[in-house]
Amino acid sequence: MDEGNAAASERYETRRRRLLDQVALRETDRTPFVFATRFWAAAYAGITYEEQMYDAEKSAAAFEKALRLLEPDGYTPSLYIYGPTLSALDYRLMQWPGHGTDPNATFQYLDREYMAAKDYDEYLFDPTGYCLRHYLPKVAGAFEGLARMPDFASLSEWRFVGAMRAFGRPELRASLLRLLEAGERAEEAAQKSAAFVKRMASLGFPSVGGGFCKAPYDHISDFLRGSKGCMLDLFRNRDKLLEAIDKVSELLMRGVVEETRAGGTPYVFIPLHWGLDGFMSPEHFRTFYWPGLRKVLLRLIEHELIPVVLWEGDCTSRLEQIGDIPRGKAVYWFERTDLVRAKEVLGDTVCLRGNVPTSMLVAGTPDEIDAYCRMLITKVGKGGGFILDGAASVPDEARTENVLAMARSVHKYAN
Amino acid sequence: MQEREQQLVEALADMREDEALALARAMLEGGVDPLRVLELCRAGMEIVGRRFEQGEYFLPELILGGEMLEAIGALAKPLIAQAPGGPAKKRGRVLIGTVHGDLHDIGKNIVTFMLDINGYDVRDLGIDVPAATFIDAVREFQPAVIGLSGFLTLAFDSMRDTVQAIETAGLREGRKIMIGGGQVDEAVRAHTRADAFGGNAMAAVALCRQWIGA
């Protein structure tokens, strides 16, 4: 190993350890800064967002350029190079750059009712069958033919053999061919992402990406019922919703532990969408949101993984309720919740992350950013258990000098 | 208010959907003036709005409230002999929409709901609204207040461009522009040159009260 490599390797290990220590609520030499974004790296490097999603080489080069500028302690390797996969799938749950939105506008999820309330029973009885034959054909063109899939669990003996004729149907065959194509694109993207992570490690940058999971309520809201449908279920289909949350909290765990471990980091990202203040009452949060999410967190922690929960919006009224997890085993990343207040309530339990305001990163000045980071580092970073980041990562439109001021602040101020 | 009328108002306000719909249906079938039933719905929704303002109700209650209102409206409207003649006590006109490039509408819908139950005449242009559409609507609808909504950070520039376009078209004079949604705060207000920002739906109502009276 030459000197450059040895130094990079040491930097990697120091940074990796610094982050793990902060998660364990131990004070380190300084507060760490992590870098995550959707398309800021593309904007900074001068490629379009569409190019970032479709051209893995350009995407990797842009991200590397950003990492070299910011020298973060960790980064989320969210290259979003799944453009070709999304195209092959004819995916309908979102619009993405150049495909529904402007080539330089971020992707957006389409909040719609994909599963009708009357389908709860069928979903609860056989979620896999429901997904294959009803849900998937709705949410992506490539799945349309799967509506013709045999109901395997219903088949016995000679009926089983005879039912194979489903695979002779042109619609199903066409779907399977499209899925083979999507599979190849996804495999390619995964390989390129993994190669990027490996290369960045050799330059001294540890990835804090890893697994991905959801709060059960959010999964049902985002993917099945739509936000409106799910909110109405709080009144109209209370029992079914609770039953689905229970089921989904088990289903969501399948594969996450293995996938995360295979990626080589302990972190599991969980962005939260519908449990924040204002989006449901404290009673609904206690009944429908927190128990399912807590179950997911405890399961991940049991497997020695680190949930990184992004509490979007303002969650001040939830703070007292969400500390009921093992100490020093998770990261709570707050978007608009006052981190100083969060530190008072949860500082002995969980590592906090965030939360330089998005508006400040886009429309503020480096001096404002510097002062804000100083406040966070000295108040929230004190005693350990804090990772500096943007409120909801680095926004696509952030000014470079502002992002740089945030990245540099951790070297200027002691916690 | 009669006992049965009171029951309908309370069922609506307390989110007892089945009961509210059954009561409304019984009243309409029993020959009660459909306009009276709609008036009771409005009274129920005013309580819902108040509970929302007081932090007792949240988004799901507003959504269910809207659903009940729509269902009863669908029952009542065919029974109305003449057109209702338009809302009599509208306090002023507000034009609202999610700016170009952004597809989010939850915040905007809450603001629309709250302004409506507070007596304002609201025209909602929907999502992903180009500046030119806002301008056409301002010319035609002549609102006193324009509300620009957006959740994504790309909305900051869209809001700024929309404000600029309204100004360039000579339509800003005599009107107020408010922005809201997601990340919006004073830094974003300054960036967009709007007159004010609001952090929630009650702030939007307060701004309209301040600008065009209660």
XYZ file of C-alpha atoms in Angstrom:
629
model
C 0.000 0.000 0.000
C 1.530 3.362 -0.984
C 1.452 6.412 1.289
C -1.545 7.988 -0.436
C -3.525 4.802 -0.052
C -2.486 4.370 3.547
C -3.578 7.933 4.350
C -6.927 7.425 2.578
C -7.467 4.184 4.406
C -6.768 5.863 7.729
C -9.125 8.733 6.882
C -11.784 6.197 5.983
C -11.426 4.347 9.258
C -11.322 7.540 11.358
C -14.463 8.863 9.695
C -16.296 5.556 9.895
C -15.446 5.230 13.572
C -16.339 8.872 14.309
C -19.833 8.261 12.963
C -20.324 4.987 14.819
C -19.148 6.627 18.045
C -21.628 9.455 17.622
C -24.423 6.931 17.033
C -23.385 5.244 20.289
C -23.683 8.689 21.952
C -19.935 8.970 22.551
C -18.158 12.280 22.147
C -15.553 12.365 19.375
C -12.749 14.766 18.413
C -15.311 16.840 16.490
C -18.865 16.718 15.173
C -19.119 14.732 11.941
C -20.793 16.009 8.775
C -22.488 13.680 6.312
C -23.480 14.439 2.773
C -26.694 13.307 1.163
C -28.591 14.810 -1.736
C -30.859 14.034 -4.615
C -29.509 16.154 -7.453
C -27.276 18.810 -5.942
C -24.162 16.954 -7.123
C -25.513 17.026 -10.686
C -26.199 20.748 -10.477
C -22.748 21.363 -8.987
C -20.987 19.290 -11.653
C -23.028 20.757 -14.495
C -24.943 17.717 -15.715
C -28.713 17.495 -15.968
C -30.734 15.570 -13.408
C -31.840 13.307 -16.211
C -28.212 12.573 -17.042
C -27.600 11.745 -13.399
C -30.356 9.143 -13.529
C -29.462 7.663 -16.905
C -25.700 7.958 -17.239
C -23.941 6.104 -14.424
C -20.480 7.359 -15.385
C -21.478 11.024 -15.410
C -23.425 10.497 -12.206
C -20.480 8.908 -10.408
C -18.110 11.624 -11.625
C -20.484 14.340 -10.395
C -20.852 12.714 -6.984
C -17.104 12.229 -6.675
C -16.544 15.885 -7.510
C -18.970 16.872 -4.744
C -17.296 14.543 -2.227
C -13.873 15.931 -3.038
C -15.181 19.457 -2.510
C -16.959 18.766 0.776
C -14.747 16.065 2.349
C -17.621 14.721 4.454
C -17.297 12.067 7.164
C -19.835 9.956 5.354
C -22.144 10.133 2.397
C -25.247 8.458 1.074
C -24.421 7.030 -2.351
C -27.796 7.993 -3.763
C -26.758 8.231 -7.377
C -30.327 7.548 -8.469
C -29.019 5.790 -11.559
C -32.161 3.721 -11.821
C -33.467 5.762 -14.753
C -33.081 2.927 -17.280
C -34.775 0.507 -14.853
C -37.713 2.865 -14.332
C -38.060 3.293 -18.091
C -37.940 -0.460 -18.679
C -40.618 -0.918 -16.019
C -42.782 1.934 -17.299
C -43.088 2.813 -13.613
C -46.163 4.875 -12.725
C -45.718 5.627 -9.042
C -43.600 8.646 -9.823
C -42.442 11.081 -12.426
C -38.731 11.606 -12.804
C -36.381 13.987 -14.609
C -37.154 14.028 -18.318
C -39.936 11.506 -17.778
C -42.941 13.459 -16.632
C -40.947 16.296 -15.132
C -38.442 18.696 -16.633
C -34.955 17.143 -17.238
C -33.712 19.420 -14.475
C -36.507 18.912 -11.959
C -36.453 16.328 -9.201
C -38.559 13.166 -9.180
C -41.977 13.310 -7.579
C -44.104 10.523 -6.173
C -47.680 10.401 -7.356
C -49.874 10.195 -4.310
C -52.862 8.166 -5.509
C -55.130 5.382 -4.402
C -53.575 2.248 -5.899
C -55.554 -0.175 -3.754
C -59.268 0.381 -3.124
C -60.598 0.136 0.431
C -62.717 -2.857 -0.610
C -59.531 -4.781 -1.413
C -58.232 -4.846 2.171
C -59.588 -8.335 2.797
C -57.981 -9.797 -0.261
C -54.694 -8.055 0.492
C -54.741 -9.266 4.090
C -55.551 -12.815 3.096
C -52.879 -13.093 0.407
C -50.641 -10.032 0.059
C -48.288 -11.644 -2.447
C -51.080 -12.834 -4.718
C -52.755 -9.453 -4.486
C -49.519 -7.681 -5.388
C -48.769 -9.930 -8.328
C -52.143 -10.029 -9.974
C -53.769 -6.733 -8.965
C -51.363 -4.165 -7.605
C -48.287 -4.506 -9.787
C -50.155 -4.500 -13.130
C -51.537 -1.121 -12.064
C -48.291 0.544 -11.039
C -45.994 -0.372 -13.934
C -46.568 -1.226 -17.577
C -44.046 -4.063 -17.459
C -46.197 -5.846 -14.867
C -49.443 -5.667 -16.800
C -49.293 -9.267 -18.030
C -48.826 -10.527 -14.475
C -52.573 -10.110 -14.057
C -52.608 -13.445 -15.953
C -50.314 -15.193 -13.477
C -51.719 -18.419 -12.103
C -52.827 -18.273 -8.481
C -50.188 -20.784 -7.413
C -51.504 -21.357 -3.923
C -54.850 -22.442 -5.345
C -53.410 -25.149 -7.583
C -53.208 -28.814 -6.808
C -51.994 -31.879 -8.679
C -52.959 -31.887 -12.358
C -54.521 -28.450 -12.087
C -51.076 -27.191 -11.182
C -49.548 -28.657 -14.299
C -52.370 -27.501 -16.549
C -52.241 -23.991 -15.142
C -48.806 -23.554 -16.665
C -50.574 -22.633 -19.884
C -50.795 -19.132 -18.347
C -47.165 -18.788 -19.368
C -48.181 -19.402 -22.946
C -50.375 -16.315 -22.976
C -48.906 -13.476 -25.027
C -49.625 -10.798 -22.367
C -47.787 -12.663 -19.633
C -44.908 -13.573 -21.936
C -44.547 -9.948 -23.027
C -44.450 -8.852 -19.397
C -41.828 -11.425 -18.509
C -39.623 -10.234 -21.359
C -39.962 -6.635 -20.199
C -39.102 -7.694 -16.666
C -35.974 -9.480 -17.871
C -34.917 -6.202 -19.424
C -35.730 -4.245 -16.234
C -33.801 -6.833 -14.245
C -30.714 -6.355 -16.368
C -30.902 -2.584 -15.990
C -31.352 -2.864 -12.209
C -28.446 -5.282 -11.914
C -26.269 -2.935 -13.922
C -27.221 0.020 -11.695
C -26.563 -1.967 -8.527
C -23.152 -3.095 -9.782
C -22.182 0.422 -10.754
C -23.321 1.794 -7.409
C -21.321 -0.862 -5.581
C -18.240 -0.092 -7.687
C -18.652 3.599 -6.883
C -18.902 2.927 -3.140
C -15.780 0.795 -3.306
C -13.842 3.426 -5.205
C -14.920 6.185 -2.820
C -13.833 3.999 0.090
C -10.399 3.813 -1.494
C -10.375 7.628 -1.493
C -11.277 7.707 2.194
C -15.046 8.310 2.023
C -17.248 5.871 3.964
C -20.756 5.279 2.722
C -23.529 5.683 5.236
C -26.048 4.335 2.770
C -27.251 0.807 3.182
C -30.656 -0.678 3.683
C -34.017 0.944 3.182
C -37.220 0.456 5.104
C -40.449 2.276 5.838
C -42.896 2.900 8.633
C -45.755 0.436 8.072
C -48.388 3.200 7.990
C -46.365 5.101 5.375
C -45.985 1.990 3.233
C -49.744 1.528 3.164
C -50.310 5.230 2.519
C -47.584 5.771 -0.096
C -47.852 2.521 -1.992
C -51.352 1.184 -1.549
C -54.093 3.475 -0.331
C -52.756 6.956 -1.071
C -52.579 9.574 1.659
C -56.260 10.489 1.427
C -57.431 6.888 1.396
C -55.268 6.041 4.369
C -56.434 9.065 6.358
C -60.043 8.115 5.714
C -59.239 4.556 6.798
C -58.342 5.988 10.221
C -62.107 6.478 10.617
C -63.785 4.189 8.132
C -61.602 1.084 8.192
C -59.835 1.298 11.516
C -59.581 -2.428 12.179
C -58.508 -3.340 8.660
C -55.862 -0.650 8.706
C -54.517 -1.879 12.034
C -54.446 -5.427 10.735
C -52.627 -4.294 7.595
C -50.086 -2.330 9.656
C -49.408 -5.432 11.712
C -48.946 -7.553 8.610
C -46.853 -4.972 6.779
C -44.514 -4.543 9.737
C -43.552 -8.208 9.212
C -43.516 -8.057 5.407
C -41.331 -4.955 5.298
C -38.615 -6.686 7.296
C -38.174 -9.476 4.782
C -34.783 -9.219 3.149
C -33.816 -5.885 4.695
C -31.352 -7.359 7.175
C -29.636 -9.503 4.544
C -29.534 -6.728 1.960
C -28.106 -4.216 4.398
C -25.448 -6.610 5.600
C -24.481 -7.454 2.026
C -23.929 -3.749 1.381
C -21.302 -3.636 4.096
C -22.752 -0.839 6.262
C -25.061 -1.109 9.285
C -27.330 1.812 8.328
C -30.973 1.436 7.296
C -32.619 4.594 6.011
C -36.274 5.108 6.968
C -37.849 8.309 5.632
C -41.138 9.122 7.360
C -43.985 10.803 5.546
C -47.357 10.798 7.268
C -46.800 10.730 11.018
C -45.598 14.275 11.527
C -47.340 17.002 13.531
C -50.521 18.104 11.854
C -50.788 15.024 9.657
C -52.485 12.994 12.382
C -53.682 13.446 15.951
C -51.570 12.297 18.912
C -54.106 9.503 19.429
C -53.805 8.332 15.818
C -50.018 8.549 16.066
C -50.039 6.412 19.218
C -52.352 3.853 17.681
C -51.538 3.671 13.993
C -48.052 5.041 13.511
C -45.588 4.625 16.322
C -46.243 0.975 17.325
C -45.622 -0.292 13.772
C -42.592 1.907 13.277
C -41.205 0.984 16.691
C -41.551 -2.694 15.867
C -39.478 -2.167 12.710
C -36.834 -0.194 14.628
C -36.544 -2.813 17.371
C -36.196 -5.606 14.853
C -33.421 -3.801 12.997
C -31.641 -2.988 16.256
C -31.956 -6.623 17.326
C -30.003 -7.510 14.195
C -27.337 -4.955 15.111
C -28.327 -2.610 12.340
C -28.670 1.152 12.796
C -31.987 2.683 11.743
C -31.559 6.205 10.363
C -35.016 7.683 10.683
C -35.764 10.889 8.798
C -38.572 12.600 10.689
C -39.818 14.937 8.001
C -41.585 18.196 8.764
C -42.079 19.248 12.367
C -42.374 16.423 14.897
C -42.108 18.415 18.129
C -45.292 16.957 19.572
C -43.970 13.417 18.999
C -40.672 13.824 20.872
C -41.922 12.550 24.207
C -43.318 9.400 22.618
C -40.519 8.239 20.372
C -37.741 7.717 22.876
C -38.950 4.255 23.733
C -36.102 2.401 21.949
C -32.722 1.050 23.149
C -30.079 3.654 23.931
C -27.390 4.588 21.401
C -28.647 2.336 18.616
C -30.369 4.625 16.134
C -30.211 7.985 14.404
C -33.153 10.377 14.392
C -32.752 12.902 11.625
C -35.145 15.802 12.128
C -36.129 18.145 9.357
C -37.903 21.073 11.015
C -38.146 19.946 14.628
C -36.050 22.153 16.907
C -32.911 20.066 17.463
C -32.028 21.826 20.701
C -35.384 20.773 22.104
C -34.929 17.272 20.649
C -31.552 17.046 22.377
C -33.171 17.864 25.722
C -35.797 15.182 25.302
C -33.959 12.472 23.371
C -30.265 13.298 23.807
C -29.658 10.384 26.168
C -31.352 7.926 23.855
C -30.655 8.549 20.236
C -28.108 10.227 17.972
C -29.578 13.320 16.296
C -28.941 14.402 12.735
C -29.723 17.560 10.789
C -30.887 20.216 10.374
C -29.536 23.258 8.570
C -32.729 24.744 7.063
C -33.390 23.999 3.441
C -34.448 27.578 2.795
C -31.155 28.840 4.234
C -29.090 26.476 2.084
C -30.944 27.716 -1.003
C -31.554 31.374 -0.274
C -29.263 32.250 2.661
C -25.627 33.326 2.892
C -22.500 31.439 4.004
C -22.339 33.603 7.144
C -25.863 32.623 8.120
C -25.055 28.966 7.506
C -21.871 29.228 9.538
C -23.677 30.790 12.500
C -26.444 28.182 12.357
C -23.970 25.286 12.206
C -22.000 26.756 15.085
C -25.172 26.853 17.163
C -25.979 23.224 16.301
C -22.457 21.969 16.912
C -22.069 23.698 20.267
C -25.568 23.006 21.577
C -26.630 19.732 19.980
C -23.143 18.305 19.426
C -22.153 18.759 23.050
C -21.342 15.428 24.634
C -21.727 13.466 21.406
C -24.735 11.991 19.659
C -24.964 14.436 16.762
C -24.328 14.382 13.014
C -24.501 17.621 11.064
C -26.480 17.627 7.812
C -29.036 19.641 5.916
C -32.581 19.555 7.264
C -33.590 17.169 4.494
C -30.133 16.555 3.003
C -28.599 19.065 0.600
C -31.362 20.547 -1.580
C -30.846 20.468 -5.322
C -30.901 24.265 -5.560
C -28.487 24.922 -2.652
C -25.770 27.502 -3.319
C -22.333 25.881 -3.447
C -20.812 28.385 -1.021
C -23.567 27.573 1.496
C -23.013 23.824 1.280
C -19.307 24.404 1.652
C -19.860 26.605 4.710
C -21.848 23.766 6.282
C -19.159 21.184 5.450
C -16.375 23.358 6.829
C -18.137 24.324 10.029
C -17.364 20.991 11.681
C -13.674 21.759 11.360
C -14.089 25.238 12.841
C -16.190 24.673 15.934
C -15.622 22.363 18.849
C -18.630 20.696 20.384
C -81.967 25.331 15.821
C -84.152 22.249 16.113
C -82.905 19.169 17.918
C -82.460 17.196 14.727
C -80.570 20.056 13.143
C -78.325 20.261 16.156
C -77.695 16.512 15.903
C -76.565 16.854 12.297
C -74.182 19.681 13.124
C -72.717 17.685 15.998
C -72.416 14.455 14.024
C -70.484 16.346 11.338
C -68.303 18.120 13.862
C -67.593 14.908 15.782
C -66.652 12.907 12.674
C -69.594 10.509 12.961
C -69.903 10.040 9.241
C -72.604 7.352 9.016
C -74.829 9.198 11.451
C -74.355 12.544 9.701
C -75.192 11.102 6.283
C -78.236 9.233 7.631
C -79.540 12.376 9.328
C -79.012 14.522 6.265
C -80.706 11.942 4.042
C -83.677 11.681 6.412
C -84.047 15.452 6.539
C -83.917 15.802 2.764
C -86.367 12.958 2.241
C -88.618 14.535 4.860
C -88.836 17.692 2.824
C -86.413 19.951 4.680
C -85.153 22.735 2.411
C -81.884 21.469 0.894
C -80.375 24.929 1.342
C -81.043 24.641 5.061
C -79.262 21.265 5.138
C -76.262 22.789 3.385
C -76.286 25.643 5.876
C -76.121 23.106 8.708
C -73.203 21.403 6.970
C -71.408 24.706 6.903
C -72.085 25.171 10.614
C -70.624 21.709 11.243
C -67.571 22.507 9.151
C -67.041 25.761 11.013
C -66.695 23.752 14.201
C -64.285 21.385 12.418
C -62.228 24.379 11.303
C -62.203 25.806 14.789
C -61.066 22.513 16.287
C -58.331 22.355 13.637
C -57.206 25.861 14.589
C -57.172 24.876 18.245
C -54.995 21.839 17.603
C -57.727 19.373 18.453
C -58.233 18.231 14.869
C -55.659 17.401 12.226
C -55.461 16.727 8.516
C -57.435 13.430 8.567
C -60.389 15.156 10.248
C -60.377 17.893 7.590
C -60.304 15.278 4.842
C -63.199 13.348 6.360
C -65.051 16.628 6.918
C -64.623 17.445 3.233
C -65.880 14.001 2.262
C -69.020 14.319 4.382
C -69.689 17.765 2.950
C -69.320 16.440 -0.577
C -71.595 13.456 0.038
C -74.360 15.566 1.555
C -73.877 18.179 -1.154
C -74.420 15.480 -3.777
C -77.688 14.493 -2.077
C -78.911 18.047 -1.598
C -77.982 19.782 -4.818
C -80.339 17.925 -7.194
C -83.197 18.930 -4.863
C -82.462 22.617 -5.051
C -85.080 24.135 -7.363
C -83.028 27.098 -8.434
C -79.339 27.604 -8.327
C -78.333 28.538 -4.783
C -77.736 32.059 -6.056
C -74.136 32.080 -5.057
C -72.705 32.448 -1.618
C -74.077 35.557 -0.055
C -71.496 36.358 2.554
C -68.212 35.894 0.768
C -65.614 38.086 2.307
C -63.277 38.498 -0.644
C -61.628 36.607 -3.440
C -58.544 34.439 -3.100
C -56.811 32.748 -5.999
C -54.665 29.782 -5.063
C -52.525 27.159 -6.760
C -49.402 25.015 -6.523
C -46.704 26.612 -8.647
C -45.181 25.235 -11.826
C -43.136 22.045 -11.494
C -44.637 20.965 -8.176
C -47.368 18.333 -7.917
C -48.068 18.564 -4.185
C -51.502 19.685 -3.098
C -52.181 18.649 0.484
C -51.154 21.968 2.031
C -52.927 23.929 -0.664
C -56.105 21.928 -0.161
C -56.111 22.588 3.577
C -55.670 26.304 2.962
C -58.499 26.244 0.413
C -60.750 24.398 2.867
C -59.969 26.767 5.735
C -60.406 29.905 3.619
C -63.668 28.571 2.253
C -65.181 27.819 5.657
C -64.014 31.221 6.809
C -66.156 32.827 4.152
C -63.714 33.627 1.365
C -64.465 33.014 -2.289
C -61.581 30.757 -3.269
C -60.622 29.698 -6.769
C -58.181 26.802 -6.782
C -56.110 26.403 -9.950
C -54.756 22.991 -8.919
C -51.149 21.801 -9.163
C -48.205 22.485 -11.471
C -49.718 25.836 -12.481
C -47.657 27.887 -14.943
C -47.250 31.629 -14.289
C -49.289 32.385 -17.436
C -52.265 30.484 -16.010
C -52.063 32.495 -12.800
C -52.012 35.694 -14.839
C -55.053 34.718 -16.916
C -56.923 33.813 -13.746
C -55.973 37.070 -11.988
C -57.322 39.039 -14.950
C -60.531 37.098 -15.039
C -61.210 36.399 -11.321
C -59.780 39.667 -9.931
C -58.693 38.242 -6.566
C -57.630 40.420 -3.655
C -55.137 37.794 -2.526
C -53.044 35.316 -4.493
C -51.741 32.241 -2.688
C -48.779 30.364 -4.162
C -48.160 26.918 -2.756
C -45.206 24.560 -3.143
C -43.562 21.701 -1.270
C -40.388 21.083 -3.245
C -37.356 23.345 -3.230
C -37.804 23.892 -6.975
C -40.970 25.771 -6.033
C -38.861 28.614 -4.602
C -37.835 29.730 -8.080
C -41.262 28.992 -9.553
C -42.823 31.220 -6.894
C -40.304 33.950 -7.580
C -40.963 33.725 -11.332
C -44.726 33.753 -10.800
C -44.550 36.820 -8.546
C -42.356 38.516 -11.140
C -44.713 37.594 -13.982
C -47.734 38.970 -12.090
C -45.823 42.169 -11.487
C -44.645 42.457 -15.099
C -48.224 41.983 -16.271
C -49.150 44.982 -14.141
C -51.440 42.890 -11.941
C -49.697 43.141 -8.581
C -50.901 46.583 -7.640
C -53.762 46.466 -5.168
C -53.341 42.773 -4.428
C -51.381 40.766 -1.913
C -49.382 37.640 -2.601
C -48.843 35.002 0.074
C -46.743 31.838 -0.172
C -46.723 28.654 1.838
C -45.877 24.966 1.937
C -43.052 22.656 2.998
C -39.890 24.639 3.563
C -41.295 28.111 3.118
C -40.084 30.679 5.636
C -38.868 34.294 5.698
C -35.754 33.442 3.647
C -37.962 32.018 0.915
C -40.374 34.943 1.144
C -37.489 37.339 0.553
C -36.264 35.176 -2.341
C -39.689 35.198 -4.018
C -40.579 38.825 -3.112
C -44.033 37.738 -1.962
C -45.827 39.963 0.564
C -45.959 37.330 3.282
C -45.530 33.636 4.016
C -47.564 31.326 6.181
C -46.423 28.238 8.072
C -49.903 26.696 8.211
C -53.474 27.108 7.025
C -54.449 29.299 9.960
C -51.714 31.743 9.003
C -53.246 31.969 5.518
C -56.644 32.785 7.022
C -55.068 35.371 9.345
C -53.301 37.037 6.422
C -56.523 37.258 4.425
C -58.334 38.710 7.428
C -55.611 41.283 7.801
C -55.600 42.166 4.112
C -59.224 41.991 3.086
C -61.066 42.114 6.330
C -62.959 39.658 8.474
